[in-house]
Short mmCIF file of C-alpha atoms in Angstrom, two decimals:
data_model
loop_
_atom_site.label_atom_id
_atom_site.label_comp_id
_atom_site.label_asym_id
_atom_site.label_seq_id
_atom_site.Cartn_x
_atom_site.Cartn_y
_atom_site.Cartn_z
CA ASP A 1 135.84 122.52 93.56
CA ALA A 2 134.13 124.93 91.21
CA GLY A 3 130.76 123.75 90.05
CA VAL A 4 129.04 124.46 86.77
CA ILE A 5 129.17 128.21 86.21
CA GLN A 6 126.52 130.01 84.21
CA SER A 7 126.41 133.62 83.11
CA PRO A 8 124.66 135.93 83.22
CA ARG A 9 122.46 135.05 86.23
CA HIS A 10 119.74 137.38 85.03
CA GLU A 11 119.02 138.82 81.62
CA VAL A 12 116.28 141.24 80.67
CA THR A 13 116.03 142.29 77.06
CA GLU A 14 113.54 143.37 74.46
CA MET A 15 112.05 141.00 71.94
CA GLY A 16 114.00 140.72 68.75
CA GLN A 17 117.36 141.04 70.47
CA GLU A 18 120.00 138.32 70.40
CA VAL A 19 120.60 136.57 73.70
CA THR A 20 123.68 134.51 74.51
CA LEU A 21 123.84 132.32 77.60
CA ARG A 22 127.14 130.87 78.75
CA CYS A 23 128.14 127.78 80.64
CA LYS A 24 131.44 126.49 82.00
CA LEU A 25 131.51 122.77 82.68
CA ILE A 26 133.12 121.06 85.64
CA SER A 27 136.67 120.13 84.72
CA GLY A 28 136.83 116.54 83.45
CA HIS A 29 133.14 116.25 82.61
CA ASN A 30 132.43 115.25 79.03
CA SER A 31 128.63 115.56 78.79
CA LEU A 32 126.84 118.89 78.66
CA PHE A 33 123.10 119.48 78.87
CA TRP A 34 120.99 122.60 78.33
CA TYR A 35 117.56 122.71 80.01
CA ARG A 36 114.75 125.22 80.19
CA GLN A 37 112.45 125.45 83.20
CA THR A 38 109.02 127.11 83.31
CA MET A 39 106.06 126.74 85.63
CA MET A 40 103.88 125.47 82.81
CA ARG A 41 106.20 122.93 81.21
CA GLY A 42 108.60 122.04 84.02
CA LEU A 43 112.19 121.15 83.15
CA GLU A 44 112.75 120.44 79.47
CA LEU A 45 115.94 119.17 77.87
CA LEU A 46 116.89 121.36 74.93
CA ILE A 47 120.09 119.76 73.71
CA TYR A 48 122.98 117.69 74.96
CA PHE A 49 126.56 117.07 73.93
CA ASN A 50 128.96 114.20 74.50
CA ASN A 51 132.64 114.99 73.97
CA ASN A 52 131.74 118.32 72.31
CA VAL A 53 129.45 116.64 69.76
CA PRO A 54 125.71 117.41 69.78
CA ILE A 55 123.90 114.11 70.32
CA ASP A 56 120.24 115.10 70.61
CA ASP A 57 118.82 118.52 69.79
CA SER A 58 115.21 117.39 69.45
CA GLY A 59 114.23 119.63 72.35
CA MET A 60 115.41 122.82 70.72
CA PRO A 61 112.18 124.76 70.14
CA GLU A 62 112.99 126.11 66.70
CA ASP A 63 115.73 127.49 64.50
CA ARG A 64 115.99 130.61 66.60
CA PHE A 65 117.85 128.51 69.16
CA SER A 66 121.41 127.30 68.63
CA ALA A 67 124.03 125.81 70.95
CA LYS A 68 127.73 125.28 70.55
CA MET A 69 130.67 123.81 72.40
CA PRO A 70 133.74 125.59 71.06
CA ASN A 71 135.91 123.60 73.48
CA ALA A 72 135.57 120.83 76.07
CA SER A 73 134.88 123.16 78.97
CA PHE A 74 132.57 125.83 77.58
CA SER A 75 129.21 126.10 75.86
CA THR A 76 126.88 128.81 74.63
CA LEU A 77 123.15 128.82 73.98
CA LYS A 78 122.02 131.55 71.63
CA ILE A 79 118.51 132.80 70.88
CA GLN A 80 118.12 135.02 67.85
CA PRO A 81 115.71 136.72 67.57
CA SER A 82 114.30 136.41 71.08
CA GLU A 83 110.55 136.37 71.80
CA PRO A 84 108.55 136.87 75.02
CA ARG A 85 107.64 133.16 75.11
CA ASP A 86 111.36 132.38 75.52
CA SER A 87 111.22 133.83 79.04
CA ALA A 88 112.27 131.06 81.43
CA VAL A 89 115.14 129.89 83.59
CA TYR A 90 117.82 128.19 81.51
CA PHE A 91 120.09 125.66 83.17
CA CYS A 92 123.15 123.88 81.97
CA ALA A 93 124.40 120.72 83.59
CA SER A 94 127.42 118.52 83.11
CA SER A 95 128.30 114.95 83.93
CA PHE A 96 131.13 112.49 83.56
CA GLY A 97 129.97 109.80 81.19
CA ASN A 98 126.61 108.27 80.49
CA PHE A 99 124.06 107.49 83.16
CA GLN A 100 125.94 109.53 85.74
CA PRO A 101 124.54 112.20 88.06
CA GLN A 102 124.28 115.62 86.48
CA HIS A 103 125.69 118.74 88.11
CA PHE A 104 123.62 121.85 87.49
CA GLY A 105 124.56 125.49 87.39
CA ASP A 106 122.33 128.00 89.16
CA GLY A 107 120.69 129.03 85.92
CA THR A 108 120.07 132.17 83.90
CA ARG A 109 116.71 133.83 84.51
CA LEU A 110 115.75 135.25 81.12
CA SER A 111 113.00 137.80 80.64
CA ILE A 112 112.08 138.91 77.14
CA LEU A 113 109.91 142.03 77.14
CA SER B 1 104.40 113.58 78.23
CA GLN B 2 106.70 113.34 81.25
CA GLN B 3 108.39 109.99 81.80
CA GLY B 4 108.58 110.51 85.56
CA GLU B 5 105.57 111.83 87.43
CA GLU B 6 105.80 112.62 91.10
CA ASP B 7 103.08 112.67 93.70
CA PRO B 8 101.92 114.37 95.71
CA GLN B 9 102.47 117.70 93.97
CA ALA B 10 102.90 119.43 97.31
CA LEU B 11 103.60 118.17 100.82
CA SER B 12 103.66 120.09 104.08
CA ILE B 13 104.96 118.45 107.25
CA GLN B 14 106.27 119.38 110.69
CA GLU B 15 109.97 119.31 111.42
CA GLY B 16 110.96 115.89 112.72
CA GLU B 17 108.34 114.02 110.71
CA ASN B 18 109.16 111.77 107.77
CA ALA B 19 108.40 112.82 104.21
CA THR B 20 107.53 110.27 101.54
CA MET B 21 107.45 111.22 97.89
CA ASN B 22 106.53 108.95 95.02
CA CYS B 23 107.47 108.77 91.37
CA SER B 24 105.91 106.70 88.61
CA TYR B 25 107.23 106.21 85.12
CA LYS B 26 106.06 104.59 81.92
CA THR B 27 108.85 102.76 80.12
CA SER B 28 111.73 100.51 81.15
CA ILE B 29 114.67 102.41 82.60
CA ASN B 30 118.41 102.06 83.14
CA ASN B 31 118.37 104.03 86.34
CA LEU B 32 116.31 106.51 88.31
CA GLN B 33 117.67 109.58 90.03
CA TRP B 34 116.29 111.99 92.61
CA TYR B 35 117.24 115.66 92.67
CA ARG B 36 116.50 118.57 94.99
CA GLN B 37 116.04 122.19 93.95
CA ASN B 38 116.11 125.05 96.41
CA SER B 39 114.40 128.26 95.40
CA GLY B 40 116.45 130.22 92.87
CA ARG B 41 119.10 127.53 92.55
CA GLY B 42 119.98 124.69 90.22
CA LEU B 43 119.08 121.07 90.83
CA VAL B 44 121.30 119.05 93.13
CA HIS B 45 121.69 115.32 92.70
CA LEU B 46 120.63 113.30 95.73
CA ILE B 47 120.74 109.65 94.86
CA LEU B 48 120.85 107.26 91.90
CA ILE B 49 119.31 103.81 91.94
CA ARG B 50 119.94 101.34 89.16
CA SER B 51 117.24 99.20 87.62
CA ASN B 52 118.65 96.06 89.25
CA GLU B 53 118.61 97.63 92.73
CA ARG B 54 115.61 97.69 95.04
CA GLU B 55 116.67 100.02 97.82
CA LYS B 56 119.38 102.53 98.52
CA HIS B 57 120.28 104.71 101.49
CA SER B 58 122.19 107.94 101.81
CA GLY B 59 122.15 109.60 105.22
CA ARG B 60 118.52 110.45 106.03
CA LEU B 61 117.42 109.49 102.51
CA ARG B 62 116.01 106.14 101.53
CA VAL B 63 115.02 105.35 97.96
CA THR B 64 113.15 102.30 96.79
CA LEU B 65 112.55 101.11 93.26
CA ASP B 66 109.87 98.69 92.11
CA THR B 67 110.41 98.00 88.42
CA SER B 68 107.34 95.74 88.24
CA LYS B 69 105.17 98.68 89.26
CA LYS B 70 107.37 101.23 87.50
CA SER B 71 107.56 103.31 90.64
CA SER B 72 110.03 104.73 93.12
CA SER B 73 109.75 106.41 96.46
CA LEU B 74 111.99 108.85 98.29
CA LEU B 75 111.79 108.88 102.06
CA ILE B 76 113.37 111.68 104.07
CA THR B 77 113.52 110.75 107.73
CA ALA B 78 113.55 113.22 110.62
CA SER B 79 112.92 116.15 108.32
CA ARG B 80 114.44 119.56 108.94
CA ALA B 81 113.38 123.04 107.86
CA ALA B 82 116.39 123.02 105.52
CA ASP B 83 114.80 120.13 103.59
CA THR B 84 112.22 122.60 102.27
CA ALA B 85 112.69 122.45 98.50
CA SER B 86 111.30 120.92 95.31
CA TYR B 87 112.17 117.29 94.65
CA PHE B 88 112.35 115.73 91.21
CA CYS B 89 112.69 112.23 89.95
CA ALA B 90 114.45 111.64 86.64
CA THR B 91 114.71 108.54 84.55
CA ASP B 92 116.90 107.55 81.67
CA ALA B 93 116.09 104.90 79.15
CA GLY B 94 117.81 103.63 76.10
CA ALA B 95 121.42 103.84 75.06
CA ASN B 96 121.93 107.54 75.60
CA SER B 97 122.20 109.48 78.83
CA LYS B 98 119.21 111.71 78.31
CA LEU B 99 117.25 112.24 81.53
CA THR B 100 113.54 112.94 81.62
CA PHE B 101 112.40 114.87 84.70
CA GLY B 102 109.05 114.93 86.40
CA LYS B 103 107.37 118.19 87.34
CA GLY B 104 108.51 117.95 90.93
CA ILE B 105 107.11 117.86 94.44
CA THR B 106 107.17 120.95 96.63
CA LEU B 107 108.06 119.97 100.17
CA SER B 108 107.55 122.43 103.01
CA VAL B 109 108.93 121.55 106.42
CA ARG B 110 107.50 123.74 109.19
CA PRO B 111 109.86 124.55 112.06
#
């Protein structure tokens, strides 16, 4: 079975550029989570969706960040404009229903120069 | 602040020994989960224990939950070098499925 697939695996770009991270959920899962992981702050939840609807975006750092689910199996996280402090590993995870184990992708390592 | 906090922060043991990792949390929970993260990879779910359960086993893993002390422990028996990874506890509380992760424990198992 294919797991959660994230692309790209690595992204290096200059500050001010738009960055788009992509995530394909596991087929049949209806909850989607975007996390950011840094040494300083650990793993932080940015936003999550149930059935394509954003439920809690309180973790989104600021208006430069936006996330969408154009369909039930795909999501994007966009940063515009990007800043050096956005450098981190970004994970998406999916699950089937509430309170269920989450399945993580292998992340996108983002470096903003 | 983090809901789940693990200790110790780092643990180094010899292959074959048991590894015990602890997690404490602050508020009432629906369930508590443990995850493993290998270097450069995403988190992998290990085990979920519900608030009305006290102990759960999965292979070489044993998880306990003490809701009166708001704490959980993960025991890995007969550790292997391949168990070297970071381990996280995560709790969810309330009506939604939002998980809050601790900062993790780095486990090193020496061959």
